[in-house]
Tab-separated table of C-alpha atoms in Angstrom:
chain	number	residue	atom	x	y	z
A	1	UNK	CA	124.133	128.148	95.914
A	2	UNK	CA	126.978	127.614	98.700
A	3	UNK	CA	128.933	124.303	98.493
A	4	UNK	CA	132.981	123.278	98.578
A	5	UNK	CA	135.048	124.216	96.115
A	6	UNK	CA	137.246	122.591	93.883
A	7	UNK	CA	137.092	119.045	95.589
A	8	UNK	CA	136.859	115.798	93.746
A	9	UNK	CA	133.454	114.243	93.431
A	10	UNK	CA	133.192	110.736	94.532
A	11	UNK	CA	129.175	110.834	93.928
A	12	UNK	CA	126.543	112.554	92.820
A	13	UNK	CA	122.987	111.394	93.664
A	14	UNK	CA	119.286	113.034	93.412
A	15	UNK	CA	116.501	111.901	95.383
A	16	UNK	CA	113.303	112.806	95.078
A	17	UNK	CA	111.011	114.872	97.237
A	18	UNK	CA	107.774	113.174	99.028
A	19	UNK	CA	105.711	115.784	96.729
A	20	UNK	CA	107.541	115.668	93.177
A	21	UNK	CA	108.144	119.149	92.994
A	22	UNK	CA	111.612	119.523	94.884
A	23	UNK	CA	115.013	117.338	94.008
A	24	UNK	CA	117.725	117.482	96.183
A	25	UNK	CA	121.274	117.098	95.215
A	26	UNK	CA	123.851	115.032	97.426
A	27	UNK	CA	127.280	115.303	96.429
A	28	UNK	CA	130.038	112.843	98.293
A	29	UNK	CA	133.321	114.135	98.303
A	30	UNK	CA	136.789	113.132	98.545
A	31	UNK	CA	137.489	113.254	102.730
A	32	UNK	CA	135.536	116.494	102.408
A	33	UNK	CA	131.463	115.356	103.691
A	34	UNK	CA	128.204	115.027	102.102
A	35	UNK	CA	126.977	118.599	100.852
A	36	UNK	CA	122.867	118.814	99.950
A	37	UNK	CA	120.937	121.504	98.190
A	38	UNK	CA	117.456	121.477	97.129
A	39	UNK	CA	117.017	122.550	93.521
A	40	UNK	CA	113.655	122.993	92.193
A	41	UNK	CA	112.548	121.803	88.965
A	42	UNK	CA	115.047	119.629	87.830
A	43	UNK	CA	114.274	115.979	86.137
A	44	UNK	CA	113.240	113.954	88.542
A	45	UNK	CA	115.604	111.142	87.593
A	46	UNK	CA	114.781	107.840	86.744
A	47	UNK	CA	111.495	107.332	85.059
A	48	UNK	CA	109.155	104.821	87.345
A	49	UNK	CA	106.586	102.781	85.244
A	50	UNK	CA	103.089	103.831	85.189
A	51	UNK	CA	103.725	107.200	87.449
A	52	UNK	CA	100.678	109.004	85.860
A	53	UNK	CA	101.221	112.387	88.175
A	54	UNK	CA	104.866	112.625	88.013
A	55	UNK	CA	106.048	111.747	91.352
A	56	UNK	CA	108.628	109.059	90.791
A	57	UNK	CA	106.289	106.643	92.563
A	58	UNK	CA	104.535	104.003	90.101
A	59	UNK	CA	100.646	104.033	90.919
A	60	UNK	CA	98.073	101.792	90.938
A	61	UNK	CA	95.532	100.899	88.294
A	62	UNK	CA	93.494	98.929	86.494
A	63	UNK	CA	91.182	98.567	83.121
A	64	UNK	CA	87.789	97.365	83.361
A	65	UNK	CA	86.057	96.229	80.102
A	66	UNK	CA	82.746	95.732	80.704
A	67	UNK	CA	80.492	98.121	80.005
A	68	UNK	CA	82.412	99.256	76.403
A	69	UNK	CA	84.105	101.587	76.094
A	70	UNK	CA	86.543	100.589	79.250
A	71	UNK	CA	87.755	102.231	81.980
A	72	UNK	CA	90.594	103.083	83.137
A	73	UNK	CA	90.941	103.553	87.376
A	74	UNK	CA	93.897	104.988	88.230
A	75	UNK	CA	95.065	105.276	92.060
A	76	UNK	CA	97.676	108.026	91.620
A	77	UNK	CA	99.739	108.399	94.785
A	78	UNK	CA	99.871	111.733	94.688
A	79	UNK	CA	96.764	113.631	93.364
A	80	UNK	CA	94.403	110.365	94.513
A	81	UNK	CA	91.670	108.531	92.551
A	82	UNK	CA	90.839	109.172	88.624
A	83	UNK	CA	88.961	106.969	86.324
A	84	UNK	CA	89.321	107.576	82.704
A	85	UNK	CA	87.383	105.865	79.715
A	86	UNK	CA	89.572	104.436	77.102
A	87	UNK	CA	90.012	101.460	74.922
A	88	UNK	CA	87.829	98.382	74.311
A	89	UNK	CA	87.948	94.557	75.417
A	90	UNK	CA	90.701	93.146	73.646
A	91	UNK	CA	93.056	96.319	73.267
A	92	UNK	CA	96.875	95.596	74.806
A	93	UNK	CA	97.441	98.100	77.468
A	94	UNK	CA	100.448	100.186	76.862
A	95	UNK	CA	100.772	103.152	79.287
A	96	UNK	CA	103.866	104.845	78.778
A	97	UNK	CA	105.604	108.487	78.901
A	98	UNK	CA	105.449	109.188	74.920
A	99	UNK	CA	105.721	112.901	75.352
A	100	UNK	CA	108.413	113.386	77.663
A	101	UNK	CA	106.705	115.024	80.462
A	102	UNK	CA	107.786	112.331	83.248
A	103	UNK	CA	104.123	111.200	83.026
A	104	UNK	CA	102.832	108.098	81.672
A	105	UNK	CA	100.570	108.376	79.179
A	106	UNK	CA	97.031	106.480	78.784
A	107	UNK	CA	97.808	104.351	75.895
A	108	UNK	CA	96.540	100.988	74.055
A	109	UNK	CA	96.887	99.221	70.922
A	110	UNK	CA	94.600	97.470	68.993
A	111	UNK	CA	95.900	94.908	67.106
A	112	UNK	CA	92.614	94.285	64.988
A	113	UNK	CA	93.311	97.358	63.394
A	114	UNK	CA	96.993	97.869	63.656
A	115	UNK	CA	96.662	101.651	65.504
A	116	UNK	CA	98.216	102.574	68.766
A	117	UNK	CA	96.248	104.814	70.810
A	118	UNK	CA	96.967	107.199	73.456
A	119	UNK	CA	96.446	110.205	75.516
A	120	UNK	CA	98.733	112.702	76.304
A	121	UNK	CA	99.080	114.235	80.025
A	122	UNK	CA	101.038	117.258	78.758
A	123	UNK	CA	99.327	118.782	75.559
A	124	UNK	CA	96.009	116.880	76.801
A	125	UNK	CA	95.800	115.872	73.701
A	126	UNK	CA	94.764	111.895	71.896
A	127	UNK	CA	97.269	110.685	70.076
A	128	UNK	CA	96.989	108.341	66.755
A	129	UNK	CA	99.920	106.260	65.236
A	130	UNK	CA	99.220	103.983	62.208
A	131	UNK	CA	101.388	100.762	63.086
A	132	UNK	CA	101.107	99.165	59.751
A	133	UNK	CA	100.734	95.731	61.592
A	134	UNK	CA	98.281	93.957	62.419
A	135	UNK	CA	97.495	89.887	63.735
A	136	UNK	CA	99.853	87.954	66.176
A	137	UNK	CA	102.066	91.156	67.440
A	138	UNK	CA	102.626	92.330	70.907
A	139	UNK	CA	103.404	95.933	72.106
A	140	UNK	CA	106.531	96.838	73.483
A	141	UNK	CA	106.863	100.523	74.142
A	142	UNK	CA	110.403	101.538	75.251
A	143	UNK	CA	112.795	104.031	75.452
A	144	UNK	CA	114.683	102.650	72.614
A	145	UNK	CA	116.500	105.544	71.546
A	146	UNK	CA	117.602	107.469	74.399
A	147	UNK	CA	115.846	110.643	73.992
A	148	UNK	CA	113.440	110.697	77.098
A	149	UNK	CA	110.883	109.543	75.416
A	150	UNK	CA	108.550	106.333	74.922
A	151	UNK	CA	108.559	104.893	71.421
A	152	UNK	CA	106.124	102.353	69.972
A	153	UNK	CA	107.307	99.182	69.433
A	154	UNK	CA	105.911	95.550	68.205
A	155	UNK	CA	107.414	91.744	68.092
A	156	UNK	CA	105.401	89.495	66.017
A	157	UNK	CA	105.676	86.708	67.655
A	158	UNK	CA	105.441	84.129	64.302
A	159	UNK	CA	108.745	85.384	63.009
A	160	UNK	CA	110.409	87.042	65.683
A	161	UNK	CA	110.185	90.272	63.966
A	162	UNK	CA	110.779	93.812	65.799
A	163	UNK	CA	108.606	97.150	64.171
A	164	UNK	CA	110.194	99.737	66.307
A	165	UNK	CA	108.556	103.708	65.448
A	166	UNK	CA	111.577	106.041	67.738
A	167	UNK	CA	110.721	109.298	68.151
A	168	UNK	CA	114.247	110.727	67.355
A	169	UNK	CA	116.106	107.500	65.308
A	170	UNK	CA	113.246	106.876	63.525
A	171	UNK	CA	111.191	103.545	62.054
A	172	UNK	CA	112.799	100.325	61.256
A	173	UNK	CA	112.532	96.560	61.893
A	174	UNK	CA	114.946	94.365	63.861
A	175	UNK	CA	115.016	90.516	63.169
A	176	UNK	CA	115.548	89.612	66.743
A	177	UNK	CA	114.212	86.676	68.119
A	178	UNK	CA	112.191	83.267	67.044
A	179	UNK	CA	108.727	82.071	67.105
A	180	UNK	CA	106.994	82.667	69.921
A	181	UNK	CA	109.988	84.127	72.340
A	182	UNK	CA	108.320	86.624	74.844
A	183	UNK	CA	109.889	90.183	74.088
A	184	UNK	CA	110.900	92.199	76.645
A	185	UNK	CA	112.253	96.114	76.615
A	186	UNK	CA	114.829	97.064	79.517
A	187	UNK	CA	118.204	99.335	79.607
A	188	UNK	CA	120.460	96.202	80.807
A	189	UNK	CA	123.641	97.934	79.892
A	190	UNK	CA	123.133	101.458	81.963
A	191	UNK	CA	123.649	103.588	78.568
A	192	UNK	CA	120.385	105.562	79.154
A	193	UNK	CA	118.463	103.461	75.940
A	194	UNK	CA	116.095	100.582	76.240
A	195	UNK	CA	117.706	97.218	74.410
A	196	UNK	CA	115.389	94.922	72.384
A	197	UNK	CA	115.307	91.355	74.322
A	198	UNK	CA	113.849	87.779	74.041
A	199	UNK	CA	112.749	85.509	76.927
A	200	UNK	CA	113.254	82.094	75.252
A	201	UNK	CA	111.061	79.525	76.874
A	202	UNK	CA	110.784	77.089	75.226
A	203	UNK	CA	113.944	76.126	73.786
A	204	UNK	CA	116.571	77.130	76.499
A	205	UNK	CA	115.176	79.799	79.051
A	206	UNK	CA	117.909	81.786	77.879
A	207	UNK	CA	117.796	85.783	77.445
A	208	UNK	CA	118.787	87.530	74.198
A	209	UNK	CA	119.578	90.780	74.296
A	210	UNK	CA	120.343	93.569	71.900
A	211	UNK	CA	121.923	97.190	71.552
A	212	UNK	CA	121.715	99.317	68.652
A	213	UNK	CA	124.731	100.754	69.092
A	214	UNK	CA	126.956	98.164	70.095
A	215	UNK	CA	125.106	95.206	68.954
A	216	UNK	CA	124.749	91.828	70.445
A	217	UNK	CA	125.070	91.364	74.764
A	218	UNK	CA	126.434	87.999	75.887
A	219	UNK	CA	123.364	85.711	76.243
A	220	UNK	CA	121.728	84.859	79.559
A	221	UNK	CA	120.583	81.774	80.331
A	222	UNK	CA	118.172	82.590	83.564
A	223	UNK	CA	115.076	80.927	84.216
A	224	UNK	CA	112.435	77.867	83.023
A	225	UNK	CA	109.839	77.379	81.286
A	226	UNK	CA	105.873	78.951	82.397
A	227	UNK	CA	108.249	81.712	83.853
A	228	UNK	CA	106.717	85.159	83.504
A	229	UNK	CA	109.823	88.068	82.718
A	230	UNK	CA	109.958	90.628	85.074
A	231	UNK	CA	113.134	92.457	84.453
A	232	UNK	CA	113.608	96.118	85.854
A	233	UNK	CA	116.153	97.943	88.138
A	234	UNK	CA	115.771	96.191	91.505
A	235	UNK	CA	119.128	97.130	93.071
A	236	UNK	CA	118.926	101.065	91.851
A	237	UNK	CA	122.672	101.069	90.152
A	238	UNK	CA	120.814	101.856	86.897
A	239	UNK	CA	120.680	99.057	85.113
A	240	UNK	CA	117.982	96.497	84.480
A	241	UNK	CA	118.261	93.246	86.314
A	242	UNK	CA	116.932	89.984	84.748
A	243	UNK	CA	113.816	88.545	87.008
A	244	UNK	CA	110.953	86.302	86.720
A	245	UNK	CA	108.337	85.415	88.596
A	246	UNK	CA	107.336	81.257	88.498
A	247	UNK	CA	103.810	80.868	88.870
A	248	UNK	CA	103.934	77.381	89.986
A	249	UNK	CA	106.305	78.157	92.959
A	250	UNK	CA	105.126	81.830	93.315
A	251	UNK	CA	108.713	82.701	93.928
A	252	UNK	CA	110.670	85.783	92.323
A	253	UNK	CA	113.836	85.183	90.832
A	254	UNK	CA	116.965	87.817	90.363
A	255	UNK	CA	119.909	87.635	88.013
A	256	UNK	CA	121.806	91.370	88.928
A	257	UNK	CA	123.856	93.204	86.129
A	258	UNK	CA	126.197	94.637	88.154
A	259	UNK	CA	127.065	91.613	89.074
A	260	UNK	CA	127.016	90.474	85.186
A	261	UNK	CA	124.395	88.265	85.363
A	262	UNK	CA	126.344	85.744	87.592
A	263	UNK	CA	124.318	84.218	90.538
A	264	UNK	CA	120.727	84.408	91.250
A	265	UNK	CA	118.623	85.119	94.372
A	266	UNK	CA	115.019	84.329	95.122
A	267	UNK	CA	112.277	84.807	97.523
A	268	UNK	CA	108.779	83.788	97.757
A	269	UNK	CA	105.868	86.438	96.887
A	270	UNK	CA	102.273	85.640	95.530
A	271	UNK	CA	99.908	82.947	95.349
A	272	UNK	CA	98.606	80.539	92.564
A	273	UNK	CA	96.912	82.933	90.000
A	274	UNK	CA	98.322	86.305	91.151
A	275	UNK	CA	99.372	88.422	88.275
A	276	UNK	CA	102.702	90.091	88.550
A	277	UNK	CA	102.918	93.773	88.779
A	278	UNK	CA	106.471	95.342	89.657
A	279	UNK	CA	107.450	98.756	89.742
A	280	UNK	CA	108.791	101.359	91.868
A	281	UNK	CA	106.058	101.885	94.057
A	282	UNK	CA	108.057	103.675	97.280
A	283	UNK	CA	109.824	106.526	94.753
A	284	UNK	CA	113.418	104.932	96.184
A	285	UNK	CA	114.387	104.280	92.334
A	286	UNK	CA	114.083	100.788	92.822
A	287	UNK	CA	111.932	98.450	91.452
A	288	UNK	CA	109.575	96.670	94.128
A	289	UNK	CA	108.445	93.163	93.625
A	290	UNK	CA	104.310	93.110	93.860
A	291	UNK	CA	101.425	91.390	92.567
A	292	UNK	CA	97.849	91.838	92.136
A	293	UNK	CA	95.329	88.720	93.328
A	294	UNK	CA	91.828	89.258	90.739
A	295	UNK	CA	90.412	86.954	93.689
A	296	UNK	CA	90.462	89.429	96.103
A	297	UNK	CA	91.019	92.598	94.179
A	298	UNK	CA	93.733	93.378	97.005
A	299	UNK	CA	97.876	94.598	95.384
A	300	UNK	CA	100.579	93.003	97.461
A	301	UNK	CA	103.191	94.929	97.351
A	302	UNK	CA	106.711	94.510	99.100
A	303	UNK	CA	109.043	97.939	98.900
A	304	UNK	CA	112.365	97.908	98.947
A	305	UNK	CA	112.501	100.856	101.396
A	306	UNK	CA	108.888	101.404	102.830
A	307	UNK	CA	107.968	97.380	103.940
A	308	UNK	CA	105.419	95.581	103.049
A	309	UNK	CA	101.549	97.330	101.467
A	310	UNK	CA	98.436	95.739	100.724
A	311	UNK	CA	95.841	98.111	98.528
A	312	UNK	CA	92.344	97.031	97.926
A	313	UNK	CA	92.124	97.986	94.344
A	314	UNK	CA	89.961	96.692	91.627
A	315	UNK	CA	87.491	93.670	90.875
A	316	UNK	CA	87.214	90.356	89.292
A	317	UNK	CA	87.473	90.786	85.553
A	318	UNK	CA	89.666	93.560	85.552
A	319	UNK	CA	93.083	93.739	84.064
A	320	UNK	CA	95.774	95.461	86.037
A	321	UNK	CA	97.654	98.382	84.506
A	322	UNK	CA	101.311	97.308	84.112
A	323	UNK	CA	103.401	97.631	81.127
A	324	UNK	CA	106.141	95.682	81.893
A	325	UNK	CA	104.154	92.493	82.515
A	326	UNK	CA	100.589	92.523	81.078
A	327	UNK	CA	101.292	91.632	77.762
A	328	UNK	CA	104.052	88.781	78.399
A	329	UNK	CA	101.318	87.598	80.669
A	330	UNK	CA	98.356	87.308	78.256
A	331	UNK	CA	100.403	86.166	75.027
A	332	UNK	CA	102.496	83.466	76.303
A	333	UNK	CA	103.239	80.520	74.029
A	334	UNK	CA	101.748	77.766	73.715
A	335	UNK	CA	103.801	75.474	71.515
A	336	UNK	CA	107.553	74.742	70.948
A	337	UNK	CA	108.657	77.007	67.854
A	338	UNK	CA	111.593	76.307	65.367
A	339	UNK	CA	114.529	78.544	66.197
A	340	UNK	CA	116.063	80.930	63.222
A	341	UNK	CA	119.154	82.466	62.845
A	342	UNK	CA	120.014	85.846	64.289
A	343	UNK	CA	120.729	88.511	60.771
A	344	UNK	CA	124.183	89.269	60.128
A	345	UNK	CA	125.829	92.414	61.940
A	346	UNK	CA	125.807	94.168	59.038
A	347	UNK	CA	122.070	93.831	58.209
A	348	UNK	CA	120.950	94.995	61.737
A	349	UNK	CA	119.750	98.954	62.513
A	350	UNK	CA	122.099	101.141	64.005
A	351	UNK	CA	120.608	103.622	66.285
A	352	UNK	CA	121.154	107.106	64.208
A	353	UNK	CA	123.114	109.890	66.052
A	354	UNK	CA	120.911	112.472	68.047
């Protein structure tokens, strides 16, 4: 592989090929150019939510629940249309990438029975995890350990309780949060590892976030109350941003790490009963902001590189596949709570080393 010699690197980046199977490395040098190669069968980088073929692109599906058992109807954007029975009415839909293949994985969990389901792109395999909770919890998979992997993860929303099964660190619990806070899972801080975090709504509208390693990350106070949390990586430095989308306004709304949570910016996208779906839709390592309208079945999607796309996908009565928002969307509050004390430092998990 040709390329200059010992020069300083100013920066590295690797962008994606339109088919998945080809990364190409750009390295900036000191006063020296941009040199490219292509290298096959590297990582493709960051990991876009619900990319069920592995092309960095998030697709588009939904879960429709009627007749039992439901379906899953996948629009992958790059090996086209799949449906896929899975689940029953009632399940919380979880797809996620819990076996590392840069794939998400069909997944739900059932919170009659405490038991998070799932099946597996690589091995092909179903997948069964006892959760040992059952009742008022909500699913938050996340990559809370680091290790390129989802993990299972529940908030119980009565005591602001986190269950947290890593597939490296291990189980434990995290008391992190109040009654009825919406839980969210994002890497905030750029150290490669979701954090555990709390939309408050009804006390403050402040953000709470948490790293294993390092502990507690100055509170955010970004948004109001009936917002729906949309956090992801919307500028591509890495890093989740804070978002929300107001349904009563239909406006999106950015707080931007890099710039440490300082400032906001907003812009209008959606209409009264959309349901917010973001992801990185255009494979630029961005997230897009986009919502799907049950009214008209249609996704609305508006890419941060490729414009503006509307998809006709999906019917009245489905749910739309997205793990970020689904759940913070259907289990939303409904009365003020009575806040509790954070645990002392010493009584909270560290993350174990790898």
């Amino acid at each position: 592989m040709d390329g200059p010699a010992n020069v300083s690197v100013d920066e590295i980046t690797f962008m994606r090929g339109s088919t998945g199977l080809t990364t190409r490395l750009v390295v900036a040098t000191h006063g020296r150019g941009v040199w490219t190669t292509d290298v096959d069968n590297l990582a493709n980088g960051p990991y876009a939510p619900n990319d069920f073929d592995g092309d960095g692109r998030s697709d588009i599906a939904v879960v429709r629940n009627s007749p039992t058992p439901s379906t899953w109807h996948l629009r992958k954007s790059l090996t086209g249309y799949q449906s896929f029975q899975y689940g029953v009415s009632g399940d919380q839909i979880v797809p996620d990438d819990y076996d590392g293949d840069g794939k998400a994985d069909i997944s739900v969990f059932r919170a009659s029975d405490g038991y998070w389901y799932a099946f597996l792109s690589g091995s092909e395999t179903y997948s069964l995890v006892n959760m040992y909770q059952t009742g008022d919890v909500t699913a938050v998979p996340g990559d809370y350990d680091g290790d390129g992997t989802a993990d299972r993860a529940l908030f119980r929303r009565s005591t602001g309780y986190w269950y947290i099964r890593a597939s490296t660190a291990g189980n434990f619990e995290v008391d992190w949060g109040v009654e009825d806070d919406v839980p969210v899972a994002e890497d905030f801080d750029g150290d490669g590892a979701d954090e555990i975090a709390v939309f408050r709504l009804k006390e403050n509208e402040t953000w709470y976030l948490y790293n294993f390693e390092s502990g507690p990350l100055a509170p955010v106070q970004f948004g109001v109350y009936g917002d729906i949390p949309t956090a992801g990586d919307y500028d591509g430095d890495g890093k989740a941003d804070i978002a929300v989308w107001r349904p009563f306004d239909h406006y999106w709304y950015f707080t931007y790490a890099v710039d440490d949570f300082q400032g906001y910016e907003g812009f209008p996208w959606g209409a009264t009963g959309d349901v917010p779906v973001p992801g990185d839709y255009d494979g630029d390592g961005k997230y897009d902001v986009a919502v799907w309208r049950p009214g008209d079945g249609n996704w609305y999607i508006r890419q941060s590189t490729n414009g503006y796309q509307v998809v006709h996908f999906g019917a009245a009565g489905d749910k739309p596949v997205s793990r970020k928002t689904w759940n913070a969307v259907n289990q939303r509050p409904a009365e003020p709570g009575t806040p509790r004390r954070a645990p002392p430092s010493w009584a909270r998990p560290q993350r174990r080393a790898s």
